[in-house]
Amino acid sequence: MASPEPCAAAAAPGSGFGAVDGILPPELLLEVLLRLPAKPICRLRAVCRSWLSFTTDRLFLAAYAAVHPHPLLAVLVDSFPSRCCVDLVDLSGNVVEEILGVGGECRVLTASYDRVLVAGEHHRVSVLDPATGSVSALPFGIAEDMARRNGMRPAWFAFGQTNSTGEYKLLRILEDLEDGYEADPVCEVFAIGDMNGRWRKMESPPGYLDPSYTNGVVFEGAAYFFLDHWQMDPSYYFATGCIPSFDLATEQWSTALQGPVNRILEEANGTLNYAYLTDRLMLAQLEGTLCTAHFNDRISAVDLWFLVDFENGMWSKEYRINVEFAFDGFGDGVQPLLVTDEGNVVLWVQIGSKGMVWIYNPVTNTSSEIVQTKASIFTGVGVYTGNQLCPQSM
């Protein structure tokens, strides 16, 4: 886009803000702009240089951020067959922005780094920019033919930055069930910064991944996944329920991290087994470390285990969230999204065909619903921490 032309006149700065051509003083203009969504403000930057200067001033950006606090939740709204969109929702349940054009049969993969990633039909991936509302489709990938077959297990995805260079990469893993369980999954990597790039084939994962949860979690430059429950058992070749990881920089797999599975079973005193953990474990990144959420429907509780020592695979149970009050026969899965500055836990829960976002207060042992959608937990909800007015280049 060409540089905006200067306006006919620009008044002297007032209260720290430069004025723009027009009849409103800077103080009143600020009050008006603070009530607008991010997208029209970004469009105003193309009007002239004084509008650009005003809406990119650090004081304006700080004021806008204070009125529109982060984080936001990226939630898929599926009103099939009419449309699908992604809503950015604040923690009060207010829709801050609606992003259209994402297509049908979608699910949110992640929402971070100023972008929202969405997977569509045949595992096609689109990148959404909330600041502009644009939707850009990535190339289909190496596994195009396999993805179009009916015997495909849903893809596993992970998105994040490398530790060394800060490069953004997307990892996708597809498994072909038509050729039987012995078929090696196809693992692909795409560098998001290169929109004209291509998917590159990588080494397959070291074991079968858990089919009940399809997103990997990136922590300190590596993507972590759960193994299928039968491989958590030490009687198989993976001991102590390890969590395989893919280093985004070296693009190599590792099985160095041990998960909290054995601790969970020890605490259960024989009432649980490895097979029972199927569909009841979720990975997340909370409070700067990896977190494993264990949904135990036998006692109507969700335990959150935090990784405290990577080298020794030590995990600490920091939360037990009572969910009996929420629903009778509480849902099919629970995924933690974030812990707020006030210590409340934001959860995405599945109950049958419904997906809901709840905020749990550990002090009062109560929760409140802020979002409800037809989408299930496998559709996904992302935590968006980007600045809608200052998108970072990827």
CSV table of C-alpha atoms in Angstrom, one decimal:
chain,number,residue,atom,x,y,z
A,1,MET,CA,0.0,0.0,0.0
A,2,ALA,CA,1.3,3.5,-0.9
A,3,SER,CA,2.1,5.9,1.9
A,4,PRO,CA,-0.9,8.0,2.9
A,5,GLU,CA,-0.9,11.6,1.6
A,6,PRO,CA,-0.7,14.4,4.1
A,7,CYS,CA,-3.9,16.1,5.2
A,8,ALA,CA,-4.5,19.7,4.4
A,9,ALA,CA,-3.7,20.7,7.9
A,10,ALA,CA,-2.9,19.2,11.3
A,11,ALA,CA,-3.4,21.1,14.5
A,12,ALA,CA,-0.8,21.3,17.3
A,13,PRO,CA,-0.6,18.4,19.7
A,14,GLY,CA,-3.0,18.4,22.6
A,15,SER,CA,-2.8,16.3,25.8
A,16,GLY,CA,0.0,14.2,24.2
A,17,PHE,CA,-1.9,13.5,21.0
A,18,GLY,CA,-1.4,15.2,17.7
A,19,ALA,CA,-4.7,16.3,16.1
A,20,VAL,CA,-6.0,15.4,12.7
A,21,ASP,CA,-7.8,17.4,10.1
A,22,GLY,CA,-11.4,17.9,11.2
A,23,ILE,CA,-13.6,19.6,13.8
A,24,LEU,CA,-13.0,17.4,16.8
A,25,PRO,CA,-10.2,18.2,19.2
A,26,PRO,CA,-7.8,15.3,20.0
A,27,GLU,CA,-9.4,14.6,23.4
A,28,LEU,CA,-12.8,14.0,21.9
A,29,LEU,CA,-11.5,12.1,18.9
A,30,LEU,CA,-9.7,9.8,21.3
A,31,GLU,CA,-12.9,9.0,23.1
A,32,VAL,CA,-14.6,8.2,19.8
A,33,LEU,CA,-11.8,5.9,18.5
A,34,LEU,CA,-11.6,4.0,21.8
A,35,ARG,CA,-15.1,2.8,21.2
A,36,LEU,CA,-14.4,1.4,17.7
A,37,PRO,CA,-13.2,-2.1,16.8
A,38,ALA,CA,-9.7,-2.5,15.6
A,39,LYS,CA,-10.5,-3.1,11.9
A,40,PRO,CA,-11.9,0.4,11.1
A,41,ILE,CA,-9.1,2.0,13.1
A,42,CYS,CA,-6.6,0.2,10.9
A,43,ARG,CA,-8.4,1.5,7.8
A,44,LEU,CA,-8.3,5.0,9.1
A,45,ARG,CA,-4.5,4.8,8.9
A,46,ALA,CA,-4.7,4.9,5.2
A,47,VAL,CA,-6.6,8.3,5.1
A,48,CYS,CA,-3.6,10.6,5.6
A,49,ARG,CA,-0.4,10.9,7.6
A,50,SER,CA,-1.9,12.7,10.5
A,51,TRP,CA,-4.5,9.9,11.0
A,52,LEU,CA,-1.7,7.4,10.7
A,53,SER,CA,0.4,9.3,13.3
A,54,PHE,CA,-2.6,9.6,15.7
A,55,THR,CA,-3.6,5.9,15.6
A,56,THR,CA,-0.1,4.6,15.9
A,57,ASP,CA,1.0,6.9,18.7
A,58,ARG,CA,2.2,4.9,21.7
A,59,LEU,CA,-0.2,6.8,24.0
A,60,PHE,CA,-3.2,5.9,21.8
A,61,LEU,CA,-2.1,2.3,21.6
A,62,ALA,CA,-1.8,2.1,25.4
A,63,ALA,CA,-5.2,3.8,25.9
A,64,TYR,CA,-6.8,1.4,23.4
A,65,ALA,CA,-5.3,-1.6,25.1
A,66,ALA,CA,-6.6,-0.5,28.5
A,67,VAL,CA,-10.2,-0.2,27.1
A,68,HIS,CA,-9.9,-3.5,25.2
A,69,PRO,CA,-8.0,-5.8,27.5
A,70,HIS,CA,-6.4,-9.1,26.5
A,71,PRO,CA,-6.4,-12.0,26.3
A,72,LEU,CA,-9.3,-12.8,23.9
A,73,LEU,CA,-10.7,-16.2,23.0
A,74,ALA,CA,-11.0,-17.2,19.4
A,75,VAL,CA,-14.2,-19.3,19.2
A,76,LEU,CA,-15.6,-21.0,16.1
A,77,VAL,CA,-19.3,-20.1,15.5
A,78,ASP,CA,-20.8,-22.7,13.2
A,79,SER,CA,-24.3,-21.9,11.9
A,80,PHE,CA,-24.2,-24.5,9.1
A,81,PRO,CA,-25.3,-24.4,6.4
A,82,SER,CA,-25.4,-20.6,6.3
A,83,ARG,CA,-21.9,-19.6,7.4
A,84,CYS,CA,-19.0,-20.2,9.7
A,85,CYS,CA,-17.0,-17.5,11.4
A,86,VAL,CA,-14.5,-17.0,14.2
A,87,ASP,CA,-15.5,-14.7,17.0
A,88,LEU,CA,-12.9,-13.0,19.3
A,89,VAL,CA,-14.6,-12.9,22.7
A,90,ASP,CA,-13.4,-11.2,25.9
A,91,LEU,CA,-13.6,-12.9,29.3
A,92,SER,CA,-17.0,-11.3,29.9
A,93,GLY,CA,-18.4,-13.0,26.9
A,94,ASN,CA,-18.6,-9.9,24.7
A,95,VAL,CA,-17.8,-10.4,21.0
A,96,VAL,CA,-15.0,-8.0,20.2
A,97,GLU,CA,-14.6,-9.0,16.5
A,98,GLU,CA,-16.2,-11.3,14.0
A,99,ILE,CA,-14.0,-12.8,11.3
A,100,LEU,CA,-15.9,-14.1,8.3
A,101,GLY,CA,-14.8,-16.1,5.3
A,102,VAL,CA,-13.3,-19.1,7.1
A,103,GLY,CA,-15.4,-21.6,5.2
A,104,GLY,CA,-17.3,-24.7,6.4
A,105,GLU,CA,-16.3,-27.8,8.5
A,106,CYS,CA,-13.7,-25.8,10.4
A,107,ARG,CA,-12.0,-25.9,13.7
A,108,VAL,CA,-9.8,-23.4,15.5
A,109,LEU,CA,-6.2,-24.8,15.9
A,110,THR,CA,-4.7,-22.0,17.8
A,111,ALA,CA,-4.9,-18.2,18.3
A,112,SER,CA,-1.6,-16.5,19.2
A,113,TYR,CA,1.2,-14.4,17.8
A,114,ASP,CA,-1.4,-12.0,16.3
A,115,ARG,CA,-2.9,-14.7,14.1
A,116,VAL,CA,-5.7,-17.3,14.3
A,117,LEU,CA,-5.1,-20.6,12.6
A,118,VAL,CA,-8.1,-22.6,11.4
A,119,ALA,CA,-8.2,-26.1,9.9
A,120,GLY,CA,-10.9,-26.8,7.3
A,121,GLU,CA,-12.1,-29.6,5.1
A,122,HIS,CA,-9.4,-32.2,4.3
A,123,HIS,CA,-7.2,-30.6,7.0
A,124,ARG,CA,-6.6,-27.5,4.9
A,125,VAL,CA,-5.2,-24.6,7.0
A,126,SER,CA,-6.0,-20.9,6.8
A,127,VAL,CA,-4.3,-18.0,8.6
A,128,LEU,CA,-6.6,-15.3,9.9
A,129,ASP,CA,-5.4,-11.8,10.7
A,130,PRO,CA,-7.8,-10.1,13.2
A,131,ALA,CA,-6.3,-6.7,12.5
A,132,THR,CA,-7.4,-6.7,8.9
A,133,GLY,CA,-9.9,-9.5,8.8
A,134,SER,CA,-8.0,-11.2,6.0
A,135,VAL,CA,-8.1,-15.0,5.5
A,136,SER,CA,-5.1,-16.6,3.7
A,137,ALA,CA,-5.1,-20.3,2.8
A,138,LEU,CA,-1.8,-22.2,3.1
A,139,PRO,CA,-0.8,-24.7,0.3
A,140,PHE,CA,-2.5,-28.0,0.7
A,141,GLY,CA,0.6,-30.0,1.4
A,142,ILE,CA,2.4,-33.3,0.7
A,143,ALA,CA,-0.3,-35.5,2.1
A,144,GLU,CA,-3.1,-34.1,-0.2
A,145,ASP,CA,-4.1,-37.5,-1.7
A,146,MET,CA,-4.1,-39.2,1.7
A,147,ALA,CA,-6.1,-36.4,3.4
A,148,ARG,CA,-8.9,-36.8,0.8
A,149,ARG,CA,-9.4,-40.4,1.6
A,150,ASN,CA,-12.3,-41.6,3.8
A,151,GLY,CA,-10.1,-43.6,6.2
A,152,MET,CA,-8.2,-40.7,7.6
A,153,ARG,CA,-7.8,-40.1,11.3
A,154,PRO,CA,-8.1,-36.4,12.2
A,155,ALA,CA,-4.9,-34.5,11.8
A,156,TRP,CA,-2.7,-33.4,14.8
A,157,PHE,CA,-1.5,-29.8,14.6
A,158,ALA,CA,1.0,-27.7,16.6
A,159,PHE,CA,2.0,-24.1,16.0
A,160,GLY,CA,4.7,-22.0,17.6
A,161,GLN,CA,8.1,-20.4,17.5
A,162,THR,CA,11.6,-21.9,17.5
A,163,ASN,CA,13.8,-21.0,20.5
A,164,SER,CA,16.8,-20.1,18.4
A,165,THR,CA,15.5,-17.8,15.6
A,166,GLY,CA,11.9,-17.1,16.6
A,167,GLU,CA,10.7,-18.5,13.3
A,168,TYR,CA,7.0,-19.5,13.3
A,169,LYS,CA,6.3,-23.1,12.2
A,170,LEU,CA,3.2,-25.2,11.8
A,171,LEU,CA,3.4,-29.0,12.3
A,172,ARG,CA,0.8,-31.3,10.9
A,173,ILE,CA,0.5,-35.1,11.2
A,174,LEU,CA,-1.8,-37.3,9.2
A,175,GLU,CA,-2.4,-41.0,9.6
A,176,ASP,CA,-4.0,-43.3,7.0
A,177,LEU,CA,-6.3,-45.9,8.6
A,178,GLU,CA,-7.2,-47.5,5.2
A,179,ASP,CA,-3.8,-49.1,5.1
A,180,GLY,CA,-4.1,-50.4,8.7
A,181,TYR,CA,-2.6,-49.4,12.0
A,182,GLU,CA,0.9,-50.2,10.9
A,183,ALA,CA,1.0,-47.3,8.4
A,184,ASP,CA,3.5,-44.6,9.4
A,185,PRO,CA,1.9,-41.2,9.9
A,186,VAL,CA,2.9,-38.4,7.5
A,187,CYS,CA,4.5,-35.5,9.4
A,188,GLU,CA,4.8,-32.1,7.7
A,189,VAL,CA,6.2,-28.7,8.6
A,190,PHE,CA,5.4,-25.3,7.1
A,191,ALA,CA,7.2,-22.1,7.9
A,192,ILE,CA,4.3,-19.6,8.4
A,193,GLY,CA,6.5,-16.5,7.5
A,194,ASP,CA,6.8,-17.8,3.9
A,195,MET,CA,3.4,-17.7,2.5
A,196,ASN,CA,4.8,-18.8,-0.9
A,197,GLY,CA,6.6,-21.7,0.7
A,198,ARG,CA,5.8,-25.4,0.8
A,199,TRP,CA,5.2,-28.1,3.3
A,200,ARG,CA,8.3,-30.3,4.0
A,201,LYS,CA,8.0,-33.9,5.0
A,202,MET,CA,9.6,-34.9,8.4
A,203,GLU,CA,10.3,-38.1,10.3
A,204,SER,CA,7.1,-39.8,11.6
A,205,PRO,CA,6.3,-39.6,15.4
A,206,PRO,CA,7.9,-42.3,17.5
A,207,GLY,CA,4.6,-43.8,18.5
A,208,TYR,CA,0.8,-43.7,17.9
A,209,LEU,CA,-0.6,-40.4,19.1
A,210,ASP,CA,-3.8,-40.1,21.2
A,211,PRO,CA,-6.7,-39.9,18.7
A,212,SER,CA,-9.0,-38.1,21.2
A,213,TYR,CA,-7.1,-34.8,21.2
A,214,THR,CA,-5.7,-33.5,18.0
A,215,ASN,CA,-3.6,-30.4,19.0
A,216,GLY,CA,-0.1,-30.4,20.2
A,217,VAL,CA,1.1,-27.8,22.7
A,218,VAL,CA,4.2,-25.8,22.0
A,219,PHE,CA,6.4,-25.1,25.0
A,220,GLU,CA,9.9,-23.6,24.8
A,221,GLY,CA,10.3,-24.3,21.1
A,222,ALA,CA,9.0,-27.9,21.1
A,223,ALA,CA,5.5,-29.3,20.3
A,224,TYR,CA,4.2,-31.9,22.8
A,225,PHE,CA,1.6,-34.6,22.2
A,226,PHE,CA,0.0,-37.5,24.2
A,227,LEU,CA,0.5,-41.0,23.1
A,228,ASP,CA,-2.4,-43.4,22.7
A,229,HIS,CA,-3.4,-44.8,26.1
A,230,TRP,CA,-2.1,-48.3,25.5
A,231,GLN,CA,1.4,-47.0,24.9
A,232,MET,CA,1.4,-45.2,28.3
A,233,ASP,CA,1.6,-48.6,30.0
A,234,PRO,CA,5.2,-49.4,31.0
A,235,SER,CA,4.6,-53.0,29.8
A,236,TYR,CA,5.0,-51.5,26.3
A,237,TYR,CA,8.3,-50.0,24.9
A,238,PHE,CA,7.4,-46.5,26.1
A,239,ALA,CA,8.0,-46.4,29.9
A,240,THR,CA,6.3,-44.2,32.5
A,241,GLY,CA,3.9,-42.5,30.1
A,242,CYS,CA,6.3,-40.3,28.2
A,243,ILE,CA,5.1,-37.4,26.2
A,244,PRO,CA,6.7,-37.3,22.8
A,245,SER,CA,7.9,-33.9,21.5
A,246,PHE,CA,9.0,-32.3,18.2
A,247,ASP,CA,11.7,-29.7,18.4
A,248,LEU,CA,10.7,-26.9,15.9
A,249,ALA,CA,14.3,-25.8,15.4
A,250,THR,CA,16.1,-29.1,14.9
A,251,GLU,CA,12.9,-30.8,13.5
A,252,GLN,CA,13.6,-33.9,15.5
A,253,TRP,CA,11.4,-36.0,17.7
A,254,SER,CA,12.3,-36.8,21.4
A,255,THR,CA,10.7,-39.0,24.1
A,256,ALA,CA,12.7,-37.4,27.0
A,257,LEU,CA,9.8,-35.9,29.0
A,258,GLN,CA,7.9,-38.1,31.4
A,259,GLY,CA,4.3,-37.2,32.0
A,260,PRO,CA,2.2,-37.3,35.2
A,261,VAL,CA,0.3,-40.5,34.2
A,262,ASN,CA,1.9,-42.7,36.9
A,263,ARG,CA,1.3,-40.1,39.6
A,264,ILE,CA,-2.3,-39.9,38.6
A,265,LEU,CA,-2.7,-43.7,38.8
A,266,GLU,CA,-0.8,-43.9,42.1
A,267,GLU,CA,-3.2,-41.3,43.7
A,268,ALA,CA,-6.2,-43.3,42.4
A,269,ASN,CA,-5.2,-46.3,44.5
A,270,GLY,CA,-6.2,-48.9,41.9
A,271,THR,CA,-9.5,-47.3,40.9
A,272,LEU,CA,-8.1,-46.1,37.5
A,273,ASN,CA,-6.0,-47.7,34.8
A,274,TYR,CA,-4.2,-46.7,31.6
A,275,ALA,CA,-7.2,-47.5,29.4
A,276,TYR,CA,-9.5,-45.3,31.6
A,277,LEU,CA,-7.4,-42.3,30.8
A,278,THR,CA,-8.5,-42.3,27.2
A,279,ASP,CA,-10.3,-39.0,26.4
A,280,ARG,CA,-9.6,-37.8,29.9
A,281,LEU,CA,-6.2,-36.1,29.5
A,282,MET,CA,-5.5,-32.8,27.9
A,283,LEU,CA,-2.3,-30.8,27.4
A,284,ALA,CA,-2.1,-27.0,27.8
A,285,GLN,CA,0.5,-24.3,28.5
A,286,LEU,CA,-0.5,-22.4,31.7
A,287,GLU,CA,1.5,-20.0,33.9
A,288,GLY,CA,4.6,-20.4,31.8
A,289,THR,CA,4.9,-24.2,31.8
A,290,LEU,CA,3.2,-27.3,30.5
A,291,CYS,CA,0.0,-28.4,32.2
A,292,THR,CA,-1.8,-31.7,32.1
A,293,ALA,CA,-5.6,-31.7,32.8
A,294,HIS,CA,-7.0,-34.9,34.1
A,295,PHE,CA,-10.8,-35.1,34.0
A,296,ASN,CA,-12.0,-37.8,36.5
A,297,ASP,CA,-15.7,-38.2,36.0
A,298,ARG,CA,-15.9,-40.7,38.8
A,299,ILE,CA,-15.4,-38.0,41.4
A,300,SER,CA,-16.6,-35.1,39.1
A,301,ALA,CA,-13.3,-33.2,39.3
A,302,VAL,CA,-10.6,-31.9,37.0
A,303,ASP,CA,-7.0,-32.0,38.3
A,304,LEU,CA,-4.4,-29.6,36.8
A,305,TRP,CA,-0.8,-30.9,37.0
A,306,PHE,CA,2.0,-28.5,36.3
A,307,LEU,CA,5.5,-29.4,35.1
A,308,VAL,CA,8.0,-28.2,37.7
A,309,ASP,CA,11.1,-30.1,36.8
A,310,PHE,CA,11.7,-31.1,33.1
A,311,GLU,CA,14.9,-33.1,33.6
A,312,ASN,CA,13.3,-35.4,36.2
A,313,GLY,CA,9.8,-35.3,34.8
A,314,MET,CA,8.3,-33.9,38.0
A,315,TRP,CA,4.8,-32.6,38.0
A,316,SER,CA,2.8,-30.9,40.8
A,317,LYS,CA,-1.0,-30.9,41.2
A,318,GLU,CA,-1.9,-27.3,41.7
A,319,TYR,CA,-5.7,-27.3,41.2
A,320,ARG,CA,-8.5,-29.7,41.8
A,321,ILE,CA,-11.6,-28.2,40.2
A,322,ASN,CA,-14.9,-29.5,41.4
A,323,VAL,CA,-17.3,-29.7,38.5
A,324,GLU,CA,-20.1,-31.6,40.1
A,325,PHE,CA,-22.0,-28.3,40.7
A,326,ALA,CA,-21.8,-27.5,36.9
A,327,PHE,CA,-23.5,-30.5,35.4
A,328,ASP,CA,-25.0,-33.8,36.3
A,329,GLY,CA,-23.0,-36.4,34.4
A,330,PHE,CA,-20.5,-33.7,33.4
A,331,GLY,CA,-19.3,-33.8,29.8
A,332,ASP,CA,-16.9,-35.6,27.6
A,333,GLY,CA,-13.7,-33.6,28.0
A,334,VAL,CA,-12.2,-30.6,29.6
A,335,GLN,CA,-9.4,-28.4,28.3
A,336,PRO,CA,-7.8,-25.6,30.4
A,337,LEU,CA,-7.2,-22.4,28.4
A,338,LEU,CA,-5.6,-20.0,30.8
A,339,VAL,CA,-5.2,-18.8,34.4
A,340,THR,CA,-6.2,-15.1,34.8
A,341,ASP,CA,-4.3,-12.6,36.9
A,342,GLU,CA,-6.9,-13.0,39.6
A,343,GLY,CA,-6.2,-16.7,39.8
A,344,ASN,CA,-9.4,-17.9,38.0
A,345,VAL,CA,-9.2,-20.8,35.6
A,346,VAL,CA,-10.7,-20.5,32.1
A,347,LEU,CA,-11.9,-23.9,30.8
A,348,TRP,CA,-13.3,-25.2,27.5
A,349,VAL,CA,-15.7,-28.1,28.2
A,350,GLN,CA,-17.6,-30.5,26.0
A,351,ILE,CA,-21.0,-31.8,26.9
A,352,GLY,CA,-22.4,-33.9,24.2
A,353,SER,CA,-22.5,-31.8,21.1
A,354,LYS,CA,-22.1,-28.5,22.9
A,355,GLY,CA,-18.9,-26.7,23.7
A,356,MET,CA,-18.8,-24.1,26.5
A,357,VAL,CA,-16.2,-21.7,28.0
A,358,TRP,CA,-16.4,-21.5,31.8
A,359,ILE,CA,-14.5,-19.4,34.3
A,360,TYR,CA,-13.8,-21.2,37.6
A,361,ASN,CA,-13.1,-19.3,40.8
A,362,PRO,CA,-11.1,-21.5,43.2
A,363,VAL,CA,-11.8,-19.3,46.2
A,364,THR,CA,-15.6,-19.5,46.0
A,365,ASN,CA,-15.6,-22.9,44.2
A,366,THR,CA,-18.0,-21.6,41.6
A,367,SER,CA,-18.0,-21.1,37.9
A,368,SER,CA,-19.8,-19.0,35.3
A,369,GLU,CA,-20.4,-19.7,31.6
A,370,ILE,CA,-19.3,-17.0,29.2
A,371,VAL,CA,-19.6,-18.8,25.8
A,372,GLN,CA,-21.7,-21.6,24.4
A,373,THR,CA,-21.5,-23.0,20.9
A,374,LYS,CA,-22.5,-26.1,18.9
A,375,ALA,CA,-18.9,-26.9,18.4
A,376,SER,CA,-17.3,-29.7,20.4
A,377,ILE,CA,-14.0,-29.7,22.2
A,378,PHE,CA,-12.3,-31.0,19.1
A,379,THR,CA,-13.2,-27.9,17.3
A,380,GLY,CA,-10.9,-26.0,19.6
A,381,VAL,CA,-10.7,-22.6,21.2
A,382,GLY,CA,-7.6,-20.5,21.0
A,383,VAL,CA,-6.3,-17.9,23.4
A,384,TYR,CA,-5.4,-14.7,21.4
A,385,THR,CA,-2.8,-12.5,23.0
A,386,GLY,CA,-1.9,-10.4,20.0
A,387,ASN,CA,-2.5,-6.6,19.6
A,388,GLN,CA,-5.2,-6.1,17.0
A,389,LEU,CA,-3.8,-2.6,16.2
A,390,CYS,CA,-0.1,-3.7,16.0
A,391,PRO,CA,0.0,-7.1,14.2
A,392,GLN,CA,3.5,-8.6,14.1
A,393,SER,CA,4.9,-9.8,10.8
A,394,MET,CA,5.1,-13.5,10.4
